[in-house]
mmCIF file of C-alpha atoms in Angstrom:
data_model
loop_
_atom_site.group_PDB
_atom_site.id
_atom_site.type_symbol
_atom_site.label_atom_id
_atom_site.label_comp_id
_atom_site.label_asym_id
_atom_site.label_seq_id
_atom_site.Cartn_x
_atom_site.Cartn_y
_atom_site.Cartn_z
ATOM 1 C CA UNK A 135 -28.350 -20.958 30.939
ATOM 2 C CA UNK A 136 -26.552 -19.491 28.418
ATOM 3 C CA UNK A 137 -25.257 -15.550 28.186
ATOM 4 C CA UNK A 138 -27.598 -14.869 25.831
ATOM 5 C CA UNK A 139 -30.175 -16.387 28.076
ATOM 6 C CA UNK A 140 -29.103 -13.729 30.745
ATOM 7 C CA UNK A 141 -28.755 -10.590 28.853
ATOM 8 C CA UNK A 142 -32.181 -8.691 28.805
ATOM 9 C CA UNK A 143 -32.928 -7.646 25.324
ATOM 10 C CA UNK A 144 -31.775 -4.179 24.045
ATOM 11 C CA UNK A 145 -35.013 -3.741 22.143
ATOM 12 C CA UNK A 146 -38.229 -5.172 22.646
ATOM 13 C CA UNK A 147 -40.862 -4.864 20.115
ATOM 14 C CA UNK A 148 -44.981 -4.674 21.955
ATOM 15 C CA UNK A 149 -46.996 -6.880 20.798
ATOM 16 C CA UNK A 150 -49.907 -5.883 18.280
ATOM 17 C CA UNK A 151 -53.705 -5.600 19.607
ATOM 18 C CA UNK A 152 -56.663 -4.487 18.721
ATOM 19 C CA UNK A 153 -59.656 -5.151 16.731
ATOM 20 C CA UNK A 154 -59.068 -8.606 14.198
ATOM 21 C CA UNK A 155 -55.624 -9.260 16.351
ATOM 22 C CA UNK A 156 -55.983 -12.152 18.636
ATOM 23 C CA UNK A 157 -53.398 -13.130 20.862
ATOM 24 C CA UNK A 158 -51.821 -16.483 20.418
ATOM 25 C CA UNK A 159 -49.413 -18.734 22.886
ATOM 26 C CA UNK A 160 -46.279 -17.279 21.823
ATOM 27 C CA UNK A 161 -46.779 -13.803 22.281
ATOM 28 C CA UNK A 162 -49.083 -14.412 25.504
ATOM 29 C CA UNK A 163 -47.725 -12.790 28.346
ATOM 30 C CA UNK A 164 -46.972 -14.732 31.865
ATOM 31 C CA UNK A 165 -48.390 -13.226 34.862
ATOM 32 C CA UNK A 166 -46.218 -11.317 37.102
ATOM 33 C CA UNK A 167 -46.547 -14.445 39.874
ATOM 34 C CA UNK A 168 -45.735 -17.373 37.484
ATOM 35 C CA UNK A 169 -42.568 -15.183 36.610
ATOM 36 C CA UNK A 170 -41.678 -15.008 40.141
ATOM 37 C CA UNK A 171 -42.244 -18.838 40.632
ATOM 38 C CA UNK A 172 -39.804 -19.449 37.531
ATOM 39 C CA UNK A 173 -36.780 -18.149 39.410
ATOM 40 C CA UNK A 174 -34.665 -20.631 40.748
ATOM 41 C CA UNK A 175 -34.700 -19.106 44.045
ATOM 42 C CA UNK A 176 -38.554 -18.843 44.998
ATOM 43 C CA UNK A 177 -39.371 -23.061 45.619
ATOM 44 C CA UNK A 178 -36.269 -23.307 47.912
ATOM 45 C CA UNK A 179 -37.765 -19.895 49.759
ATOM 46 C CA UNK A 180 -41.002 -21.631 50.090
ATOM 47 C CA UNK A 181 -39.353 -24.879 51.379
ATOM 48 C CA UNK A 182 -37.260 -22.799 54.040
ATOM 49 C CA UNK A 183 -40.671 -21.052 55.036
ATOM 50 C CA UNK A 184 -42.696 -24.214 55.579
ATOM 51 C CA UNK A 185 -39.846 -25.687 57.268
ATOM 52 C CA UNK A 186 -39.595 -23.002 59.583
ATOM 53 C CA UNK A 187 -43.007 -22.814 60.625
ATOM 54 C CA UNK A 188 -42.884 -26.379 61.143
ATOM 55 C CA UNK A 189 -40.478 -26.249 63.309
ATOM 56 C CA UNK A 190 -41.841 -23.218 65.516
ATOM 57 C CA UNK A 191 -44.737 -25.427 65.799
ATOM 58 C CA UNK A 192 -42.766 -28.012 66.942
ATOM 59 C CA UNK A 193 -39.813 -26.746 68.963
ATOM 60 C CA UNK A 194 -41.246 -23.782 70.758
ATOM 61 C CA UNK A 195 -37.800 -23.146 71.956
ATOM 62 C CA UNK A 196 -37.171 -22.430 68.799
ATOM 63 C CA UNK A 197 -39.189 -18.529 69.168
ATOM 64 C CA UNK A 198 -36.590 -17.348 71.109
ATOM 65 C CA UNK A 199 -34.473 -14.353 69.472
ATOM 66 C CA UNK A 200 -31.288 -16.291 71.081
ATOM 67 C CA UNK A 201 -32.541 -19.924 69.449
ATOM 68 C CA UNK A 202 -32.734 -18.106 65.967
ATOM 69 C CA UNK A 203 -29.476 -16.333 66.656
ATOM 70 C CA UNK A 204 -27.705 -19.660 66.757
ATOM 71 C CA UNK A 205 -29.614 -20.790 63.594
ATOM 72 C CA UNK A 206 -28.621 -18.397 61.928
ATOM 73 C CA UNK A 207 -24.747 -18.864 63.169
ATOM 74 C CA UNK A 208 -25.461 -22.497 62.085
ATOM 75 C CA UNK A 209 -26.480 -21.529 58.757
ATOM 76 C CA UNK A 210 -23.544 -19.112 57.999
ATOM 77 C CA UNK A 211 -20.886 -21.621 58.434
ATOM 78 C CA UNK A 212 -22.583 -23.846 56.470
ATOM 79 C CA UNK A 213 -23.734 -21.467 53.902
ATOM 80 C CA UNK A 214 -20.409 -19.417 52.985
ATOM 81 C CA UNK A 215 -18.828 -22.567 52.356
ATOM 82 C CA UNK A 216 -22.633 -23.170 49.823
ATOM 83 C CA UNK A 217 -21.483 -19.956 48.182
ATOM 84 C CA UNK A 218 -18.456 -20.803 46.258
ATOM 85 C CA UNK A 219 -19.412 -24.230 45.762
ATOM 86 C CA UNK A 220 -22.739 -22.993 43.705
ATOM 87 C CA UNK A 221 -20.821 -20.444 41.961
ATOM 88 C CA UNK A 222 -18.611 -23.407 40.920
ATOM 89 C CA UNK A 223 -21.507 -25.511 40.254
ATOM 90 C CA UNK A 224 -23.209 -23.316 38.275
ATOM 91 C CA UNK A 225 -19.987 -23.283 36.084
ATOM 92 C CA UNK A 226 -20.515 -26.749 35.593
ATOM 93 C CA UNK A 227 -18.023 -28.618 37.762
ATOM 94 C CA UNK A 228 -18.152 -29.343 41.820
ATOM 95 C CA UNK A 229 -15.767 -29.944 44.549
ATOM 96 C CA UNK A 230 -15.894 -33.286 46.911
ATOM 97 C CA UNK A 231 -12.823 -31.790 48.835
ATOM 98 C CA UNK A 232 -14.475 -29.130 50.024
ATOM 99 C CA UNK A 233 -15.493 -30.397 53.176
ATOM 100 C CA UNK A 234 -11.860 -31.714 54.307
ATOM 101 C CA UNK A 235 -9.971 -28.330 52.875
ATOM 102 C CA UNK A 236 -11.460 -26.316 55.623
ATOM 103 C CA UNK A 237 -9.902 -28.470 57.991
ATOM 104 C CA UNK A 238 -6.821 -28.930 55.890
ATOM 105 C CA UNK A 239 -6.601 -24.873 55.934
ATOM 106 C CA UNK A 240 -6.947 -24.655 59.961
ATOM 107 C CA UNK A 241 -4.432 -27.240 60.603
ATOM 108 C CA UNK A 242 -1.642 -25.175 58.174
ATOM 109 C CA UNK A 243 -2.683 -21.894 60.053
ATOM 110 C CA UNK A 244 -1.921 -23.572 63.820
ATOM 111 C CA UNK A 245 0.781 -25.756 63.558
ATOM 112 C CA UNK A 246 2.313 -23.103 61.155
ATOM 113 C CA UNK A 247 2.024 -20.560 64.458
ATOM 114 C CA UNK A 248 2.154 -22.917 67.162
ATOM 115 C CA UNK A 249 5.448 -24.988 65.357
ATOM 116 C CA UNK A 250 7.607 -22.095 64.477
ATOM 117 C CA UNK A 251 6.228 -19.833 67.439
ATOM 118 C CA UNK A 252 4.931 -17.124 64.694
ATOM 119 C CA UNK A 253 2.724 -14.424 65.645
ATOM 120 C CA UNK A 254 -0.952 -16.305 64.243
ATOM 121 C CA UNK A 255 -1.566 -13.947 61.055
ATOM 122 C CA UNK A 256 1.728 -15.668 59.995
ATOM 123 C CA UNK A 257 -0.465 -19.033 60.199
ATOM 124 C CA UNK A 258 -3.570 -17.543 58.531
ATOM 125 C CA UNK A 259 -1.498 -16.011 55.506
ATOM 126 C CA UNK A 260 0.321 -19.802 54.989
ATOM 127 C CA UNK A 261 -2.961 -20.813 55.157
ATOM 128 C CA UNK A 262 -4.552 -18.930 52.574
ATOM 129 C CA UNK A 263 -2.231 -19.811 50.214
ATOM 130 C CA UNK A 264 -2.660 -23.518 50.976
ATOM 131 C CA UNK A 265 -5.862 -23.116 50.164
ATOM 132 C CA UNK A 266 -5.529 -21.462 47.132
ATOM 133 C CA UNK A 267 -3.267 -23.795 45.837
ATOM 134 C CA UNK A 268 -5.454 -26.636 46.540
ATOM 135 C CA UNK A 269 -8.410 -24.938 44.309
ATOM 136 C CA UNK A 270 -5.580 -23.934 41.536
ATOM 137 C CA UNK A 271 -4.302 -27.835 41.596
ATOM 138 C CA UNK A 272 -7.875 -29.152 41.087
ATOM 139 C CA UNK A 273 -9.185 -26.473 38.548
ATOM 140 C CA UNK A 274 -5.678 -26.724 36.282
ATOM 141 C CA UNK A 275 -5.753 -30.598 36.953
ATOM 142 C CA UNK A 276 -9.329 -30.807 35.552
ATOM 143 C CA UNK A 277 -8.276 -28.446 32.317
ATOM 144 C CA UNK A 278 -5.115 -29.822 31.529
ATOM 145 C CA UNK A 279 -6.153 -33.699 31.548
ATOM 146 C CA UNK A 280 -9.945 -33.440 30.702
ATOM 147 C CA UNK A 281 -10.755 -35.765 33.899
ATOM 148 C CA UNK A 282 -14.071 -35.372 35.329
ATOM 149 C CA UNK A 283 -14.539 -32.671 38.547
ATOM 150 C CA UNK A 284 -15.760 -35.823 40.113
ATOM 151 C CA UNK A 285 -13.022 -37.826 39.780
ATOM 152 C CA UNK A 286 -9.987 -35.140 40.282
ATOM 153 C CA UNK A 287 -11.706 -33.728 43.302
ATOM 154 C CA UNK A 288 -12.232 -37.254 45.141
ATOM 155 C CA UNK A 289 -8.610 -38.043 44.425
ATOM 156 C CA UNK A 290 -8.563 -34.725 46.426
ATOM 157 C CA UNK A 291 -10.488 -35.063 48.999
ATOM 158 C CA UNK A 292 -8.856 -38.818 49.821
ATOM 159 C CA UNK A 293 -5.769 -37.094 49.471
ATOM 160 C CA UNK A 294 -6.503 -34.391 51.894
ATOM 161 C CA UNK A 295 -8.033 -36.792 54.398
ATOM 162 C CA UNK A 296 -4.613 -38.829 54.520
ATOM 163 C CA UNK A 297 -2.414 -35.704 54.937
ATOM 164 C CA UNK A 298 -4.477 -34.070 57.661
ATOM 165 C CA UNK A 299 -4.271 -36.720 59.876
ATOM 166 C CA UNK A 300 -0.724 -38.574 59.011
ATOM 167 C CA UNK A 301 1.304 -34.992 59.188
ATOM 168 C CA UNK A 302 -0.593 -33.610 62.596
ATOM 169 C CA UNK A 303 0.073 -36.704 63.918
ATOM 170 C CA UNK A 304 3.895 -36.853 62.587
ATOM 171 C CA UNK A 305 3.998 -33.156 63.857
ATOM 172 C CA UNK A 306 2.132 -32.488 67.205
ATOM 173 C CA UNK A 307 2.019 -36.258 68.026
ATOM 174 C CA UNK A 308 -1.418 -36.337 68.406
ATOM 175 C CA UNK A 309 -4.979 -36.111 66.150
ATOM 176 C CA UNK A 310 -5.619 -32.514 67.405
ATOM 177 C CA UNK A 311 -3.546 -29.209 67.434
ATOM 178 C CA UNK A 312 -2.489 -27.304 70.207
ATOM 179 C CA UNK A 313 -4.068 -24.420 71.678
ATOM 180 C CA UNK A 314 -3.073 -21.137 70.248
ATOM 181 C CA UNK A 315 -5.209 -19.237 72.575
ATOM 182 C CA UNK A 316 -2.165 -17.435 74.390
ATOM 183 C CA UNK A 317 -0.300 -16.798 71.274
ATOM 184 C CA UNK A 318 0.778 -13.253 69.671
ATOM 185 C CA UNK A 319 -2.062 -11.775 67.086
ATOM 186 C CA UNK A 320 -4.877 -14.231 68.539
ATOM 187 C CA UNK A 321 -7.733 -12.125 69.478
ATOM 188 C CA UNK A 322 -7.307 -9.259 66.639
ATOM 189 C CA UNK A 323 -7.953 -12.611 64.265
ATOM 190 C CA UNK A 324 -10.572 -13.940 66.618
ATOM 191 C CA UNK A 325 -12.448 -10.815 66.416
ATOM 192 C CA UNK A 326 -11.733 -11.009 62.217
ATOM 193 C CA UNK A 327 -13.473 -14.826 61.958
ATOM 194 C CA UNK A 328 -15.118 -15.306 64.838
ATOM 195 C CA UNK A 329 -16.085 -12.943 67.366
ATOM 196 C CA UNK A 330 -19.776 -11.772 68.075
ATOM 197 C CA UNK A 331 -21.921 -8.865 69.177
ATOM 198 C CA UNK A 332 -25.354 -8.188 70.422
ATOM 199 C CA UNK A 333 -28.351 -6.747 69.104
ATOM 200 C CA UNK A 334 -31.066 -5.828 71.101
ATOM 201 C CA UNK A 335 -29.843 -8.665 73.888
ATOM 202 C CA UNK A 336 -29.167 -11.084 71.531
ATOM 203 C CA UNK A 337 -25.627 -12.436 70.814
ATOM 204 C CA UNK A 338 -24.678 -12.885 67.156
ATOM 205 C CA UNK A 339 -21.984 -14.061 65.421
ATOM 206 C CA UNK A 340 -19.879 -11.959 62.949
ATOM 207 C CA UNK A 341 -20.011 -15.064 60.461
ATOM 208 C CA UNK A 342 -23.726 -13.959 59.994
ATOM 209 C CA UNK A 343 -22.331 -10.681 58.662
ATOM 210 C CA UNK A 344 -19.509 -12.189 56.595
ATOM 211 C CA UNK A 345 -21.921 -14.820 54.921
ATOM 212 C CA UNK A 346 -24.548 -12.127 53.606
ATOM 213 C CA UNK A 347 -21.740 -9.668 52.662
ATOM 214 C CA UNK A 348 -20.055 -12.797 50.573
ATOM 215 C CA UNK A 349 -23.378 -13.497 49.751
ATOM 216 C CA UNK A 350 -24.247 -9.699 48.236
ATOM 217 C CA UNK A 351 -20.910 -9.793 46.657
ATOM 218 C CA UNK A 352 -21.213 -13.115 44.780
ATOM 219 C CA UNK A 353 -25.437 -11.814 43.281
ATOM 220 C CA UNK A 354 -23.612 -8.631 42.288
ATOM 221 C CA UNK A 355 -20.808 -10.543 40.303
ATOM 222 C CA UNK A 356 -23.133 -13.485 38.989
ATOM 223 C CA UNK A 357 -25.645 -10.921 37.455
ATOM 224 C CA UNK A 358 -23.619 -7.681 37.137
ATOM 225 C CA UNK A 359 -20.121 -8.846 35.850
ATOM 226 C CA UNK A 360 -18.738 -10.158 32.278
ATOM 227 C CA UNK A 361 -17.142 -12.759 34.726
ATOM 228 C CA UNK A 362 -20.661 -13.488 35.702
ATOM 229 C CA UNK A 363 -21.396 -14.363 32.295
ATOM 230 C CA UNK A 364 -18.641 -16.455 31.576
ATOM 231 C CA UNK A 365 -19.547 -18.732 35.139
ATOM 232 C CA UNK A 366 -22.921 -19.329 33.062
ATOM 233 C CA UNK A 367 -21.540 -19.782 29.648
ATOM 234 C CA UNK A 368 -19.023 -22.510 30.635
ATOM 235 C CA UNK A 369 -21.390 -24.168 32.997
ATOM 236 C CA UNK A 370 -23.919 -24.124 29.811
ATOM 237 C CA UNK A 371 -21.874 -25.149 27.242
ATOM 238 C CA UNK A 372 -17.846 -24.999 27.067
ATOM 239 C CA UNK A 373 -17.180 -25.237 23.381
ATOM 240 C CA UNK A 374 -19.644 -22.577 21.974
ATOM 241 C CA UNK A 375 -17.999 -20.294 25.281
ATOM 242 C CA UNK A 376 -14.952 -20.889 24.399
ATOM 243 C CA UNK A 377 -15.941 -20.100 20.295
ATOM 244 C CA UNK A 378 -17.669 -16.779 21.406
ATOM 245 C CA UNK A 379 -14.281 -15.596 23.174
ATOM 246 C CA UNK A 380 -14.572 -16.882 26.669
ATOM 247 C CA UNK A 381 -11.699 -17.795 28.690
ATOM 248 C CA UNK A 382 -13.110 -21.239 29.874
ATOM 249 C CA UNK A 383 -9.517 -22.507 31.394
ATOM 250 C CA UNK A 384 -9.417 -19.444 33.305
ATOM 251 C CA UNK A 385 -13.241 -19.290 34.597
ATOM 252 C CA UNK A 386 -13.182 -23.080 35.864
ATOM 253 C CA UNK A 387 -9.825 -22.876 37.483
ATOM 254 C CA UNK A 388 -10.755 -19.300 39.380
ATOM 255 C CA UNK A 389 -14.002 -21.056 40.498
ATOM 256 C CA UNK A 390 -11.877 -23.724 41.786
ATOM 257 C CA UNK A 391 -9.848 -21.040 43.522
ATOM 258 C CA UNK A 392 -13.006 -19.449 44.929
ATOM 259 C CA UNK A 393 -13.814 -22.407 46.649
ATOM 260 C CA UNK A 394 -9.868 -22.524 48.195
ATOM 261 C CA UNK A 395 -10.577 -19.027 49.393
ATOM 262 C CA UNK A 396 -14.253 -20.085 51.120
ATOM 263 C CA UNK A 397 -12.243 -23.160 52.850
ATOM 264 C CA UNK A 398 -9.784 -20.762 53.949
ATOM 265 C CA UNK A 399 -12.359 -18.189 55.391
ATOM 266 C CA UNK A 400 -14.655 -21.682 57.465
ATOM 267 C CA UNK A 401 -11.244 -22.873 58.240
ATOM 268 C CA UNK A 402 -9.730 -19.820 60.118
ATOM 269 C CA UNK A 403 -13.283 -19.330 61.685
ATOM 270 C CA UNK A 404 -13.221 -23.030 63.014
ATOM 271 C CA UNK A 405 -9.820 -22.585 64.213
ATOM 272 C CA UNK A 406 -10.248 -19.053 66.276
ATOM 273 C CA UNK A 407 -13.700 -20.315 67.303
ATOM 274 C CA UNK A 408 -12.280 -23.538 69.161
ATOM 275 C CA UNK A 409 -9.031 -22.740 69.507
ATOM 276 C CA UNK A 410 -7.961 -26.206 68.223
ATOM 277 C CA UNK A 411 -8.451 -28.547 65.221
ATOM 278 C CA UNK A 412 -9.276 -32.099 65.213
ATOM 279 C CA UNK A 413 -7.419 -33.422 62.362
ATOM 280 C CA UNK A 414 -10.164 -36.081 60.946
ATOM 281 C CA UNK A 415 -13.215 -33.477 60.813
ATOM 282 C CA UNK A 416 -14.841 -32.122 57.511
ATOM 283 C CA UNK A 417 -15.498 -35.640 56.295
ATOM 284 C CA UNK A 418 -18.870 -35.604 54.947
ATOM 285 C CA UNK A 419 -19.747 -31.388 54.733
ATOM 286 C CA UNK A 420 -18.986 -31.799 51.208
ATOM 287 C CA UNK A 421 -22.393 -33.108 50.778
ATOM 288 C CA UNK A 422 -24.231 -30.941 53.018
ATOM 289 C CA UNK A 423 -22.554 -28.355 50.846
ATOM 290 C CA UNK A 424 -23.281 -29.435 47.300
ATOM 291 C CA UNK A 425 -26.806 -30.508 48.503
ATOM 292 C CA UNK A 426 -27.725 -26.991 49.845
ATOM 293 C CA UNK A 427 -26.385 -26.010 46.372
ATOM 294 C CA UNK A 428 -29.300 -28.170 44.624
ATOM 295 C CA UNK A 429 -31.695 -27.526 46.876
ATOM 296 C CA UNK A 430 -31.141 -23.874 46.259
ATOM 297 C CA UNK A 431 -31.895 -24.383 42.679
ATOM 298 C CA UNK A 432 -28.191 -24.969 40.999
ATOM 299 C CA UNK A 433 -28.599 -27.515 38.356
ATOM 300 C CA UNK A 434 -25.734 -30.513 38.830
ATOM 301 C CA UNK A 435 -25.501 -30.041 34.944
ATOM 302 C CA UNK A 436 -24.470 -26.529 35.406
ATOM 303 C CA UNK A 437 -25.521 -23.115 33.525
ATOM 304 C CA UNK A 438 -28.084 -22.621 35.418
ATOM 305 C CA UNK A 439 -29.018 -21.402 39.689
ATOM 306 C CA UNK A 440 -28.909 -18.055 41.450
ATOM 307 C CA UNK A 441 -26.707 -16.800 44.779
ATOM 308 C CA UNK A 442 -29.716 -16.266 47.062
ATOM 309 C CA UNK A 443 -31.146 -20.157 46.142
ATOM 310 C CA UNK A 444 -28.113 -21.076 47.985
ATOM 311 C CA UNK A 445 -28.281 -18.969 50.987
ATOM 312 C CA UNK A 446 -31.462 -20.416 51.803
ATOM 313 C CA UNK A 447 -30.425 -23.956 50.719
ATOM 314 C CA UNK A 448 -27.697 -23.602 53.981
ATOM 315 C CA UNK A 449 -30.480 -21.779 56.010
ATOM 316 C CA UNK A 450 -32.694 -25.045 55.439
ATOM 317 C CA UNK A 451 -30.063 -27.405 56.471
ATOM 318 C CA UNK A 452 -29.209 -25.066 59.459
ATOM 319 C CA UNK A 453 -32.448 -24.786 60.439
ATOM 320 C CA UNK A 454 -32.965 -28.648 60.346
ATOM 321 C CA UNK A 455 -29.780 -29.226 62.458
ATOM 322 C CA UNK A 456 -31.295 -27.572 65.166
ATOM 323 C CA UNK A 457 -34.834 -27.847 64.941
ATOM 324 C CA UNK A 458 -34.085 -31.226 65.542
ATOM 325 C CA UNK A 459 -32.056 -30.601 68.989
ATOM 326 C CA UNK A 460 -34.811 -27.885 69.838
ATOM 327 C CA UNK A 461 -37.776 -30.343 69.325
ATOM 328 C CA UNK A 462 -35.627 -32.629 71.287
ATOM 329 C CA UNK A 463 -35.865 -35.422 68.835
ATOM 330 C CA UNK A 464 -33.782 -38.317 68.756
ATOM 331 C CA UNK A 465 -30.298 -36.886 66.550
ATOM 332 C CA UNK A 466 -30.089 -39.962 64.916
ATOM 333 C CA UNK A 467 -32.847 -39.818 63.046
ATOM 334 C CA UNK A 468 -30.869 -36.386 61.380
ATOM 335 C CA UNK A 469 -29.295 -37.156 58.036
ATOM 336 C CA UNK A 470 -32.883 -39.360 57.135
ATOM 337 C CA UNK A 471 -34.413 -36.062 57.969
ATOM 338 C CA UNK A 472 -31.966 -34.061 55.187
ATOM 339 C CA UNK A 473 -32.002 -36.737 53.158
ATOM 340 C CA UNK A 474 -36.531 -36.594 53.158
ATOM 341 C CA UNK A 475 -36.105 -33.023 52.611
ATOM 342 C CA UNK A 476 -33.464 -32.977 49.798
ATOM 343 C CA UNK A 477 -35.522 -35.540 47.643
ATOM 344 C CA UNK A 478 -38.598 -33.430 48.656
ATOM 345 C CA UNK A 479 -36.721 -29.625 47.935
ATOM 346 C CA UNK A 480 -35.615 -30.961 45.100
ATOM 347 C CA UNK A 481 -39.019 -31.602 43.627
ATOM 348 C CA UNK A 482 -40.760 -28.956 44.818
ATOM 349 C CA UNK A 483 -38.422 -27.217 42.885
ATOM 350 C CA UNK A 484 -38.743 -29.004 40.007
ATOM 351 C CA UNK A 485 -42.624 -28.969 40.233
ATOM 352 C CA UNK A 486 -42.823 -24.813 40.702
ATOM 353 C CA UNK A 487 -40.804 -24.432 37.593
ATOM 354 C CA UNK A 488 -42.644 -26.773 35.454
ATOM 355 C CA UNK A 489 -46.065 -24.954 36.862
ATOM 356 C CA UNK A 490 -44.257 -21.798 36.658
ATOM 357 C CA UNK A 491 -42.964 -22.703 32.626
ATOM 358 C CA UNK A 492 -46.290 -23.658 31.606
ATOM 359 C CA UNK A 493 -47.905 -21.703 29.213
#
């Protein structure tokens, strides 16, 4: 989707009626409910719904207000990580290192603290700009040589798998980090990423809150911003962006960055959530993310998906994490189950917007 497809018209002229002044196709206007079922964001909503009624069927368990509680805290560290990644997505490109940065991030913040006996913030500030550097290297990478985001982010990703383990090792001697549970500045950055609070007897985790806060943000800069336009003008087309006055270098590589940041944030909640890091974990999430992405409604072409298609792309694969454990099913049986309901998402999604298209 272009700019121009996104910018509402200044003007619009009514269409003529009256006696002798039929109506053809063009000027025929859709009804208000096959407008609704042309945003991106209304099949995966339906999917999530179905799926969650299934489920209640199915896992009883699953009615409890604490059951849904830990969905939800499920959902939110899958689905800030979904954020960034459709944001990038939607600018055309995507990221197979996301799933090992987060762990990549964590590992810099403890051994950084733990290592040179720092208060922790020391950690989580080396850590964010790790992170950012990582998403700067892979977005100026991709500009400067022209490579595929498939292929400089997998050289990532492999790269990033190495390191993590072959430097905790070299450092701490093991595969894991030590605790930093005891250390200076721990629980004011516990209660930052990962602390929790109750609601009506219910405990709930703060990443709920930071998710649909990142998650208002992000709609508010997608549809409200000029930066918003340029995510959907590069994803849409580079060259007539970049003839119109767009920065494209600058958009891809600060969508890269974006995604840095979000491995930051799941990184430092992973590490003041288990007090540890195990340095071979993350392998794999890069799919869940990019997949919740899709199912949400973000086209891998790019130019084209929403914010809130996302959210409940990561709510569906949260839900289905559990639902699973609830129903008491066997787990193995858990990545056929995404993979079913990926295909299936997928064209649902495409099915609702041809319906919803049709004239």
């Amino acid at each position: 989707m272009s700019m121009t497809q996104q910018a509402e018209p200044a003007v619009t002229t009514p269409p003529v009626s009256g006696p002798g002044k039929e109506k053809d196709g063009r000027t025929q206007q859709r009804s208000l409910v096959l407008r609704l079922l042309a945003r991106p964001e209304v099949g995966v909503f339906l999917g999530a719904l179905a799926i969650l009624v299934f489920f209640l069927i199915m896992a009883p368990t699953l009615r409890q207000g604490s059951s849904m509680s830990t969905v939800l805290y499920q959902s939110s560290t899958i689905g800030i990580m979904v954020l960034p990644v459709a944001l990038l997505m939607i600018g055309g490109e995507f990221d197979l290192s996301s799933g090992v940065a987060p762990v990549a991030s964590a590992l810099t913040a403890s051994m950084t603290a733990f290592e040179l006996t720092l208060n922790v913030w020391v950690g989580v500030i080396a850590a964010l700009v790790v992170s950012l550097a990582i998403g700067f290297f892979n977005g100026w990478l991709l500009v400067r040589t022209g490579l595929p985001s498939f292929l400089v982010t997998l050289g990532t990703f492999m790269g990033l798998q190495g390191v993590n383990l072959a430097v905790t090792k070299l450092v701490t001697g093991n595969v894991a980090t030590d605790d930093i549970s005891d250390m200076d500045g721990f629980d004011q950055a516990k209660a930052v990423f990962a602390s929790s609070f109750d609601v009506g007897g219910v405990n709930v985790k703060i990443t709920v809150l930071w998710w649909l806060a990142f998650a208002a943000l992000a709609t508010w800069v997608l549809l409200r911003t000029k930066y918003g336009n340029w995510i959907f003008a590069v994803g849409g087309n580079k060259d007539s962006a970049r003839a119109v006055g767009v920065p494209v270098n600058f958009t891809k590589i600060s969508l890269f960055v974006l995604v840095g940041f979000g491995a930051w944030f799941v990184g430092m909640h992973n590490l003041f959530q288990y007090n540890t890091v195990q340095s071979g974990e993350g392998v794999g999430n890069e799919l869940i993310y990019i997949a919740a992405a899709v199912v949400g409604g973000c086209l891998l072409t790019g130019g084209y998906g929403t914010i809130i298609g996302p959210v409940f792309g990561a709510f569906m694969f949260g839900l289905v994490q559990l639902g699973i454990v609830y129903a008491t099913w066997n787990p193995d049986w858990f990545k056929t189950f995404l993979g079913v309901m990926l295909v299936g998402a997928t064209l649902v999604n495409l099915w609702v917007r041809k319906q919803a298209t049709r004239r």
